[in-house]
mmCIF file of C-alpha atoms in Angstrom:
data_model
loop_
_atom_site.group_PDB
_atom_site.id
_atom_site.type_symbol
_atom_site.label_atom_id
_atom_site.label_comp_id
_atom_site.label_asym_id
_atom_site.label_seq_id
_atom_site.Cartn_x
_atom_site.Cartn_y
_atom_site.Cartn_z
ATOM 1 C CA MET A 1091 -33.184 -63.164 -11.377
ATOM 2 C CA ALA A 1092 -33.915 -59.948 -9.412
ATOM 3 C CA ASP A 1093 -32.297 -56.973 -11.261
ATOM 4 C CA ILE A 1094 -29.820 -55.211 -8.700
ATOM 5 C CA SER A 1095 -28.857 -51.895 -9.394
ATOM 6 C CA ALA A 1096 -25.908 -50.234 -7.912
ATOM 7 C CA PRO A 1097 -26.805 -47.436 -5.138
ATOM 8 C CA ALA A 1098 -26.500 -44.194 -6.591
ATOM 9 C CA ILE A 1099 -22.854 -42.488 -4.987
ATOM 10 C CA SER A 1100 -24.150 -38.832 -4.424
ATOM 11 C CA ALA A 1101 -20.665 -36.592 -5.170
ATOM 12 C CA ARG A 1102 -20.078 -33.425 -4.107
ATOM 13 C CA PRO A 1103 -19.506 -30.730 -6.541
ATOM 14 C CA PRO A 1104 -15.821 -29.326 -5.679
ATOM 15 C CA GLN A 1105 -15.625 -26.165 -4.211
ATOM 16 C CA SER A 1106 -14.191 -23.063 -6.077
ATOM 17 C CA TYR A 1107 -11.089 -21.430 -4.999
ATOM 18 C CA GLY A 1108 -12.794 -18.593 -3.772
ATOM 19 C CA ARG A 1109 -14.567 -20.724 -1.613
ATOM 20 C CA ARG A 1110 -12.066 -22.474 -0.374
ATOM 21 C CA VAL A 1111 -10.074 -18.933 0.521
ATOM 22 C CA VAL A 1112 -13.305 -17.747 2.255
ATOM 23 C CA LYS A 1113 -13.698 -20.622 4.263
ATOM 24 C CA ARG A 1114 -10.007 -20.679 5.648
ATOM 25 C CA PHE A 1115 -10.460 -17.233 6.172
ATOM 26 C CA LEU A 1116 -13.294 -17.471 8.357
ATOM 27 C CA ARG A 1117 -11.397 -20.077 10.491
ATOM 28 C CA HIS A 1118 -8.626 -17.288 11.240
ATOM 29 C CA ARG A 1119 -9.853 -15.554 14.364
ATOM 30 C CA GLY A 1120 -7.273 -12.819 14.242
ATOM 31 C CA ALA A 1121 -7.609 -12.315 10.577
ATOM 32 C CA VAL A 1122 -11.427 -11.680 10.825
ATOM 33 C CA PHE A 1123 -10.904 -9.481 13.996
ATOM 34 C CA GLY A 1124 -8.677 -7.314 12.212
ATOM 35 C CA LEU A 1125 -10.538 -7.060 9.365
ATOM 36 C CA VAL A 1126 -14.000 -5.923 11.445
ATOM 37 C CA PHE A 1127 -11.754 -3.546 13.285
ATOM 38 C CA LEU A 1128 -10.615 -2.049 10.212
ATOM 39 C CA LEU A 1129 -13.812 -1.602 8.696
ATOM 40 C CA LEU A 1130 -15.323 -0.085 11.924
ATOM 41 C CA LEU A 1131 -12.191 2.051 12.300
ATOM 42 C CA ALA A 1132 -12.484 3.272 8.092
ATOM 43 C CA LEU A 1133 -16.678 3.995 8.704
ATOM 44 C CA THR A 1134 -15.628 5.870 12.102
ATOM 45 C CA VAL A 1135 -12.728 8.207 10.408
ATOM 46 C CA ILE A 1136 -14.910 8.896 7.025
ATOM 47 C CA LEU A 1137 -18.585 9.305 9.140
ATOM 48 C CA GLY A 1138 -17.620 10.668 12.215
ATOM 49 C CA PRO A 1139 -15.925 14.437 11.417
ATOM 50 C CA PHE A 1140 -19.967 14.863 9.715
ATOM 51 C CA PHE A 1141 -21.551 14.161 13.240
ATOM 52 C CA SER A 1142 -19.277 16.138 15.176
ATOM 53 C CA PRO A 1143 -20.300 19.453 16.354
ATOM 54 C CA TYR A 1144 -16.398 20.938 16.063
ATOM 55 C CA THR A 1145 -14.396 21.190 13.232
ATOM 56 C CA TYR A 1146 -10.646 19.553 13.506
ATOM 57 C CA ASP A 1147 -9.137 23.273 13.617
ATOM 58 C CA GLY A 1148 -12.114 25.098 15.855
ATOM 59 C CA GLN A 1149 -10.951 26.827 18.541
ATOM 60 C CA ASP A 1150 -12.586 27.413 22.032
ATOM 61 C CA PHE A 1151 -11.098 30.188 23.430
ATOM 62 C CA MET A 1152 -12.272 29.699 26.639
ATOM 63 C CA LEU A 1153 -9.854 26.707 26.837
ATOM 64 C CA ILE A 1154 -6.529 28.362 25.368
ATOM 65 C CA GLY A 1155 -3.746 27.848 27.663
ATOM 66 C CA SER A 1156 -3.388 24.111 28.607
ATOM 67 C CA PRO A 1157 -5.218 21.122 27.566
ATOM 68 C CA GLY A 1158 -9.142 20.660 28.790
ATOM 69 C CA PRO A 1159 -10.030 17.662 30.483
ATOM 70 C CA MET A 1160 -12.472 14.862 29.515
ATOM 71 C CA THR A 1161 -15.945 16.257 29.849
ATOM 72 C CA ALA A 1162 -19.773 15.659 28.135
ATOM 73 C CA GLN A 1163 -18.804 18.190 25.428
ATOM 74 C CA HIS A 1164 -15.219 16.857 24.675
ATOM 75 C CA TRP A 1165 -15.027 12.921 25.095
ATOM 76 C CA LEU A 1166 -11.223 13.019 24.760
ATOM 77 C CA GLY A 1167 -10.342 16.657 26.282
ATOM 78 C CA THR A 1168 -9.066 19.622 24.478
ATOM 79 C CA ASP A 1169 -5.629 20.272 23.478
ATOM 80 C CA GLU A 1170 -3.496 23.310 24.881
ATOM 81 C CA LEU A 1171 -5.392 25.717 21.964
ATOM 82 C CA GLY A 1172 -8.870 24.630 22.728
ATOM 83 C CA ARG A 1173 -9.323 22.073 19.877
ATOM 84 C CA ASP A 1174 -11.626 19.164 20.268
ATOM 85 C CA MET A 1175 -9.394 16.129 20.570
ATOM 86 C CA MET A 1176 -11.913 13.600 19.116
ATOM 87 C CA THR A 1177 -12.608 15.452 16.038
ATOM 88 C CA ARG A 1178 -9.146 16.087 15.471
ATOM 89 C CA LEU A 1179 -8.527 12.219 16.467
ATOM 90 C CA MET A 1180 -10.916 10.812 13.341
ATOM 91 C CA HIS A 1181 -9.737 13.379 10.916
ATOM 92 C CA GLY A 1182 -5.968 12.501 11.489
ATOM 93 C CA GLY A 1183 -7.291 8.954 11.289
ATOM 94 C CA ARG A 1184 -8.467 9.887 7.390
ATOM 95 C CA VAL A 1185 -5.035 11.381 7.070
ATOM 96 C CA SER A 1186 -2.966 8.593 8.516
ATOM 97 C CA LEU A 1187 -5.239 5.880 6.824
ATOM 98 C CA ALA A 1188 -5.234 7.303 3.367
ATOM 99 C CA VAL A 1189 -1.231 8.060 3.370
ATOM 100 C CA GLY A 1190 -0.833 4.250 4.559
ATOM 101 C CA LEU A 1191 -3.241 2.987 2.024
ATOM 102 C CA ALA A 1192 -2.028 4.987 -0.979
ATOM 103 C CA GLY A 1193 1.742 4.869 -0.069
ATOM 104 C CA ALA A 1194 0.752 0.821 -0.122
ATOM 105 C CA ILE A 1195 -0.612 0.879 -3.501
ATOM 106 C CA ILE A 1196 2.109 2.664 -5.014
ATOM 107 C CA ALA A 1197 4.483 0.579 -3.483
ATOM 108 C CA THR A 1198 2.944 -2.604 -4.473
ATOM 109 C CA ILE A 1199 2.382 -1.099 -8.023
ATOM 110 C CA ALA A 1200 5.953 -0.570 -8.439
ATOM 111 C CA GLY A 1201 7.518 -3.679 -6.759
ATOM 112 C CA THR A 1202 4.900 -5.588 -9.097
ATOM 113 C CA LEU A 1203 6.645 -4.241 -12.157
ATOM 114 C CA VAL A 1204 9.995 -4.258 -11.009
ATOM 115 C CA GLY A 1205 9.646 -8.063 -9.744
ATOM 116 C CA ALA A 1206 7.728 -9.052 -13.133
ATOM 117 C CA LEU A 1207 10.487 -7.842 -15.420
ATOM 118 C CA SER A 1208 13.042 -9.111 -13.590
ATOM 119 C CA GLY A 1209 11.652 -12.579 -12.851
ATOM 120 C CA PHE A 1210 10.334 -12.989 -16.580
ATOM 121 C CA TYR A 1211 13.395 -11.649 -18.531
ATOM 122 C CA ARG A 1212 16.173 -12.895 -15.967
ATOM 123 C CA GLY A 1213 19.461 -12.358 -17.571
ATOM 124 C CA TRP A 1214 21.185 -8.930 -17.312
ATOM 125 C CA THR A 1215 17.375 -7.512 -16.711
ATOM 126 C CA ASP A 1216 17.185 -9.418 -13.653
ATOM 127 C CA THR A 1217 20.680 -8.557 -12.690
ATOM 128 C CA ILE A 1218 20.273 -4.643 -13.169
ATOM 129 C CA LEU A 1219 16.926 -4.650 -11.299
ATOM 130 C CA MET A 1220 18.081 -6.658 -8.499
ATOM 131 C CA ARG A 1221 21.200 -4.835 -7.633
ATOM 132 C CA ALA A 1222 19.078 -1.803 -7.506
ATOM 133 C CA THR A 1223 16.575 -3.378 -5.350
ATOM 134 C CA ASP A 1224 19.739 -4.460 -3.035
ATOM 135 C CA VAL A 1225 20.964 -0.875 -2.888
ATOM 136 C CA MET A 1226 17.495 0.347 -1.595
ATOM 137 C CA LEU A 1227 17.163 -2.374 0.693
ATOM 138 C CA SER A 1228 20.861 -1.175 2.308
ATOM 139 C CA ILE A 1229 19.814 2.261 2.759
ATOM 140 C CA PRO A 1230 18.046 3.068 6.317
ATOM 141 C CA THR A 1231 14.781 4.007 5.146
ATOM 142 C CA LEU A 1232 13.946 6.503 8.203
ATOM 143 C CA PRO A 1233 17.091 8.747 7.488
ATOM 144 C CA LEU A 1234 16.755 8.799 3.734
ATOM 145 C CA VAL A 1235 12.722 9.680 4.544
ATOM 146 C CA LEU A 1236 14.021 12.394 6.849
ATOM 147 C CA LEU A 1237 16.372 13.947 4.342
ATOM 148 C CA LEU A 1238 13.676 13.663 1.863
ATOM 149 C CA SER A 1239 11.356 15.567 3.840
ATOM 150 C CA GLY A 1240 13.627 17.820 5.329
ATOM 151 C CA LEU A 1241 14.815 19.019 1.447
ATOM 152 C CA PHE A 1242 10.544 19.232 0.775
ATOM 153 C CA ARG A 1243 7.625 20.629 2.119
ATOM 154 C CA PRO A 1244 6.035 17.553 3.418
ATOM 155 C CA SER A 1245 2.560 18.019 1.555
ATOM 156 C CA PRO A 1246 0.385 14.742 1.746
ATOM 157 C CA PRO A 1247 0.625 13.976 -2.073
ATOM 158 C CA LEU A 1248 4.346 14.131 -1.713
ATOM 159 C CA LEU A 1249 4.836 12.189 1.186
ATOM 160 C CA VAL A 1250 2.791 9.599 -0.053
ATOM 161 C CA ALA A 1251 5.304 9.381 -2.977
ATOM 162 C CA ILE A 1252 8.287 9.291 -0.657
ATOM 163 C CA VAL A 1253 6.522 6.263 1.476
ATOM 164 C CA GLY A 1254 5.420 4.458 -1.473
ATOM 165 C CA MET A 1255 8.858 4.325 -3.484
ATOM 166 C CA LEU A 1256 10.976 3.328 -0.277
ATOM 167 C CA ILE A 1257 8.932 0.094 0.456
ATOM 168 C CA TRP A 1258 8.301 -1.574 -2.619
ATOM 169 C CA MET A 1259 11.321 -3.777 -2.288
ATOM 170 C CA GLY A 1260 9.838 -6.537 -0.391
ATOM 171 C CA THR A 1261 7.128 -6.678 -3.099
ATOM 172 C CA ALA A 1262 9.494 -7.046 -5.930
ATOM 173 C CA ARG A 1263 11.554 -9.813 -4.281
ATOM 174 C CA LEU A 1264 8.275 -11.983 -3.869
ATOM 175 C CA VAL A 1265 6.805 -11.021 -7.538
ATOM 176 C CA ARG A 1266 10.343 -12.083 -8.917
ATOM 177 C CA SER A 1267 10.457 -15.459 -7.132
ATOM 178 C CA GLN A 1268 6.855 -16.026 -8.342
ATOM 179 C CA PHE A 1269 7.409 -15.112 -12.034
ATOM 180 C CA LEU A 1270 10.512 -17.447 -11.563
ATOM 181 C CA ALA A 1271 8.620 -20.124 -10.898
ATOM 182 C CA LEU A 1272 5.525 -19.552 -12.865
ATOM 183 C CA ARG A 1273 7.351 -18.953 -16.105
ATOM 184 C CA GLU A 1274 8.519 -22.708 -16.426
ATOM 185 C CA ARG A 1275 4.608 -23.956 -15.912
ATOM 186 C CA GLU A 1276 2.909 -25.738 -18.789
ATOM 187 C CA PHE A 1277 0.188 -23.131 -19.577
ATOM 188 C CA VAL A 1278 2.805 -20.502 -19.955
ATOM 189 C CA GLU A 1279 4.730 -22.730 -22.592
ATOM 190 C CA ALA A 1280 1.446 -23.700 -24.131
ATOM 191 C CA ALA A 1281 0.665 -19.439 -24.854
ATOM 192 C CA ARG A 1282 4.673 -18.962 -25.859
ATOM 193 C CA ALA A 1283 3.667 -21.866 -28.438
ATOM 194 C CA LEU A 1284 0.649 -19.969 -29.727
ATOM 195 C CA GLY A 1285 2.371 -17.005 -30.186
ATOM 196 C CA ALA A 1286 1.733 -14.775 -27.339
ATOM 197 C CA GLY A 1287 4.119 -11.971 -26.723
ATOM 198 C CA GLY A 1288 6.357 -10.915 -23.230
ATOM 199 C CA ALA A 1289 3.501 -8.605 -22.021
ATOM 200 C CA ARG A 1290 0.812 -10.683 -22.509
ATOM 201 C CA LEU A 1291 2.192 -13.513 -21.157
ATOM 202 C CA MET A 1292 3.625 -11.659 -18.052
ATOM 203 C CA PHE A 1293 0.204 -9.877 -17.248
ATOM 204 C CA ARG A 1294 -2.500 -12.152 -18.885
ATOM 205 C CA HIS A 1295 -1.041 -15.310 -17.925
ATOM 206 C CA ILE A 1296 1.788 -15.206 -14.980
ATOM 207 C CA LEU A 1297 0.275 -12.352 -13.328
ATOM 208 C CA PRO A 1298 -3.226 -13.242 -12.164
ATOM 209 C CA ASN A 1299 -1.497 -16.776 -10.926
ATOM 210 C CA ALA A 1300 0.815 -14.914 -8.608
ATOM 211 C CA ILE A 1301 -2.472 -12.395 -6.867
ATOM 212 C CA GLY A 1302 -2.678 -14.423 -4.037
ATOM 213 C CA PRO A 1303 0.933 -13.481 -2.761
ATOM 214 C CA ILE A 1304 0.746 -9.990 -3.894
ATOM 215 C CA THR A 1305 -2.463 -9.321 -2.134
ATOM 216 C CA VAL A 1306 -0.694 -10.291 1.100
ATOM 217 C CA SER A 1307 2.615 -8.333 0.093
ATOM 218 C CA ALA A 1308 0.021 -4.953 -0.241
ATOM 219 C CA THR A 1309 -1.998 -5.747 2.724
ATOM 220 C CA LEU A 1310 1.409 -6.348 5.142
ATOM 221 C CA ALA A 1311 2.375 -2.832 3.180
ATOM 222 C CA VAL A 1312 -0.418 -1.015 4.609
ATOM 223 C CA GLY A 1313 0.886 -1.262 7.876
ATOM 224 C CA SER A 1314 4.354 -0.214 7.282
ATOM 225 C CA ALA A 1315 3.148 2.684 5.690
ATOM 226 C CA ILE A 1316 0.861 3.950 8.379
ATOM 227 C CA MET A 1317 4.002 3.325 10.840
ATOM 228 C CA LEU A 1318 6.679 5.065 8.836
ATOM 229 C CA GLU A 1319 4.017 8.364 8.442
ATOM 230 C CA SER A 1320 3.352 8.331 11.877
ATOM 231 C CA ALA A 1321 6.889 8.246 12.910
ATOM 232 C CA LEU A 1322 7.971 11.226 10.480
ATOM 233 C CA SER A 1323 4.971 12.825 12.096
ATOM 234 C CA PHE A 1324 5.908 12.467 15.333
ATOM 235 C CA LEU A 1325 9.236 13.725 14.385
ATOM 236 C CA GLY A 1326 7.999 16.669 12.946
ATOM 237 C CA PHE A 1327 8.804 16.034 9.267
ATOM 238 C CA GLY A 1328 5.572 14.685 8.073
ATOM 239 C CA ILE A 1329 2.309 16.417 7.409
ATOM 240 C CA GLN A 1330 2.330 19.617 9.663
ATOM 241 C CA PRO A 1331 -0.020 21.013 12.033
ATOM 242 C CA PRO A 1332 -2.862 22.396 11.984
ATOM 243 C CA VAL A 1333 -3.589 19.349 9.889
ATOM 244 C CA PRO A 1334 -3.818 16.313 12.289
ATOM 245 C CA THR A 1335 -2.527 12.986 12.109
ATOM 246 C CA TRP A 1336 -1.950 10.343 14.552
ATOM 247 C CA GLY A 1337 1.590 10.980 14.532
ATOM 248 C CA ASN A 1338 1.902 14.712 15.091
ATOM 249 C CA LEU A 1339 -0.817 14.581 17.779
ATOM 250 C CA LEU A 1340 1.187 12.288 19.684
ATOM 251 C CA ASN A 1341 3.972 14.843 18.901
ATOM 252 C CA SER A 1342 2.060 17.916 20.481
ATOM 253 C CA ALA A 1343 0.704 15.709 23.527
ATOM 254 C CA SER A 1344 4.501 14.677 24.148
ATOM 255 C CA SER A 1345 4.682 18.035 25.811
ATOM 256 C CA TRP A 1346 1.920 17.201 28.498
ATOM 257 C CA LEU A 1347 2.406 13.763 29.357
ATOM 258 C CA SER A 1348 2.685 14.597 33.252
ATOM 259 C CA VAL A 1349 -0.369 16.496 32.978
ATOM 260 C CA ALA A 1350 -3.154 15.366 30.691
ATOM 261 C CA PRO A 1351 -1.698 11.487 29.398
ATOM 262 C CA TRP A 1352 -5.236 11.367 27.809
ATOM 263 C CA LEU A 1353 -4.048 13.295 24.766
ATOM 264 C CA ALA A 1354 -1.314 10.756 23.937
ATOM 265 C CA ILE A 1355 -3.108 7.301 24.764
ATOM 266 C CA PRO A 1356 -5.928 7.388 22.223
ATOM 267 C CA PRO A 1357 -3.428 7.847 18.932
ATOM 268 C CA GLY A 1358 -0.486 5.836 20.057
ATOM 269 C CA LEU A 1359 -3.411 2.932 21.039
ATOM 270 C CA LEU A 1360 -4.891 3.450 17.646
ATOM 271 C CA ILE A 1361 -1.662 3.549 15.645
ATOM 272 C CA LEU A 1362 -0.664 -0.302 17.911
ATOM 273 C CA PHE A 1363 -4.351 -1.618 17.011
ATOM 274 C CA THR A 1364 -4.589 -0.605 13.398
ATOM 275 C CA VAL A 1365 -1.096 -2.018 12.668
ATOM 276 C CA LEU A 1366 -1.786 -5.173 14.710
ATOM 277 C CA ALA A 1367 -5.045 -5.465 12.890
ATOM 278 C CA VAL A 1368 -3.367 -5.177 9.509
ATOM 279 C CA ASN A 1369 -0.726 -7.901 10.364
ATOM 280 C CA PHE A 1370 -3.383 -10.010 11.493
ATOM 281 C CA LEU A 1371 -5.294 -9.469 8.334
ATOM 282 C CA GLY A 1372 -2.077 -10.230 6.143
ATOM 283 C CA ASP A 1373 -1.485 -13.430 8.107
ATOM 284 C CA GLY A 1374 -5.120 -14.646 7.353
ATOM 285 C CA LEU A 1375 -4.890 -14.057 3.650
ATOM 286 C CA ARG A 1376 -1.513 -15.701 3.348
ATOM 287 C CA ASP A 1377 -3.082 -18.677 5.130
ATOM 288 C CA ALA A 1378 -6.132 -18.919 3.400
ATOM 289 C CA MET A 1379 -4.754 -18.238 -0.298
ATOM 290 C CA GLU A 1380 -1.767 -21.020 0.227
ATOM 291 C CA PRO A 1381 -2.287 -23.476 -2.681
ATOM 292 C CA ARG A 1382 -3.705 -26.667 -0.456
ATOM 293 C CA GLU A 1383 -6.226 -29.258 -0.749
#
């Protein structure tokens, strides 16, 4: 009797969560475009000023009085003080991106802490923290920032702190909902039964499982912080000249729109495309990190 052996079944090993996230992210064309744009922009604003023959506050006294046209020496022209606009645009990108990134980091840390305490301990802790969050949400952000910027000198560190402490509320609500759902899961109950304390449960067991939504929220907060900083600088309450930012470059160019529109178009487009790229990146991360399959 012939020995008939069952054919070998070759099963593909399951992919790790990280590999699945990367594959989903790469399928999101908008997110890939946003990531590439942001990387190229970061390289340009970081390295570009080192290769420029001008400094951001260096003046050509032969061109003082009115904006200069775009030439081979000054690709984006010069402002009314004879300063090279390309160099000022790149240096302003450093400031705007740094304020946006640092403000988003502060907002994410503050929102995560408030949301984690509220969702884990519930009760009076949840009530107090969420009512405080509701109060912050009810205050118009831009007028409050204008008031604070008017009371204090708007240096970059202070502006970062103001921006960060006024956009954390969305992250707090998101983290709270995640903690409310995760604190009842079996692995948390098992860790609690083994004697894990509150801080260990929160930051060792629950927080790593909520890192996906927090990452998405942090990404979107960068766009909000850049928009807020640009609005403040445009209104004259942000970082003051001669230090350039995209917002105060727009403010300076607004007086010359009829005769030199090329001064306003580049910073306006950079703000627009940067915020769009950040939002596309956040959408791609959200879709990629969804718990499916």
